[in-house]
Amino acid sequence: MDHQIKENGFHQGKNTNNDLAMSGNPARLKRNLSRDAVSLALKGEWERATEVNRAILELFEDDVEAMNRLGKALMELGDYTAAKKVLDRVVSVAPYNNIAKKNVARLTHLEATPAATAKQARKGGTAPHLFIEESGKSGTTVLQKPAGDQFIARLTPSEPANLVVEQNSINVYTSEHEYLGQIEPRLARRLIRLMYSGNKYDAAILGINDRVISIIVRETYRDRAVNDVCSFPTRIKEEHRVYLSDNLVRYIGDDNLEDDDEPAIDEEAMDTEWSDGE
């Protein structure tokens, strides 16, 4: 959906914001805008995500989910002052909201790390299709020996990651060559053998929660020499699986769902799995 958005409003036209919210189906309008906001966040398009979430709040001023997403987007842009203002509003409206608590904690870490500010706004997301698990070709895992707390606070779910074989291990780095953590030895040994055989893999950060970093790894090329070898057999995937919300997978994987058949967005689940997680 292509929305015309201005700084503090939704649509430049004859109708007012309230007219738009009350005409037609306001619940569907809110759902569609929310899906746009989530999609933009997955792609790392934080400025546009900020605009869409502000548009939602113009229509539904106490929408806690939109405020949380707006706070998150502002943090990714390095606008910590504006983010704090939004998060303070969330806490006043919903003092026990878990996502707000996590965002506030992350903002505290970010404010304590001045060097993060310049890098934060430069981050971009990766292709949403990378987050859809495909049998035998993708898997999720939690990194071992993760980076320090303050560095983890700067990370963005959906940020690309690089897999580097070093001394019989696979270390994981950001696109700026900053260390993230290490893939579990058993899974690493399997992937190393396949990489040496010619396979290629992409990776991205799936979620951040306290000192836990989860990533998704996807096979992008399979060499003929190992054509019959699965990168992620079912047994391996179950041992290292990080739960990804079915709602999120369906949303990313199917853009053609009819509005009335679309699943609700589970903000709490996405916060845990991909967003901070958000």
Short mmCIF file of C-alpha atoms in Angstrom, two decimals, residues 16 19 55 103 130 134 141 166 181 239 249 254 262 271-272:
data_model
loop_
_atom_site.label_atom_id
_atom_site.label_comp_id
_atom_site.label_asym_id
_atom_site.label_seq_id
_atom_site.Cartn_x
_atom_site.Cartn_y
_atom_site.Cartn_z
CA THR A 16 -9.32 14.88 8.02
CA ASP A 19 -12.66 11.17 8.85
CA ALA A 55 0.48 8.50 10.98
CA ASN A 103 13.06 -0.41 24.69
CA LEU A 130 15.79 -14.29 4.53
CA GLU A 134 12.97 -23.21 4.22
CA THR A 141 20.77 -20.55 16.20
CA GLU A 166 38.57 -18.94 11.71
CA GLY A 181 29.61 -14.14 18.50
CA GLU A 239 18.45 -28.66 18.34
CA VAL A 249 6.43 -15.85 8.90
CA ASP A 254 2.47 -13.95 1.75
CA GLU A 262 -4.88 -11.78 7.59
CA ASP A 271 9.58 -8.18 20.07
CA THR A 272 11.06 -11.37 21.45
#
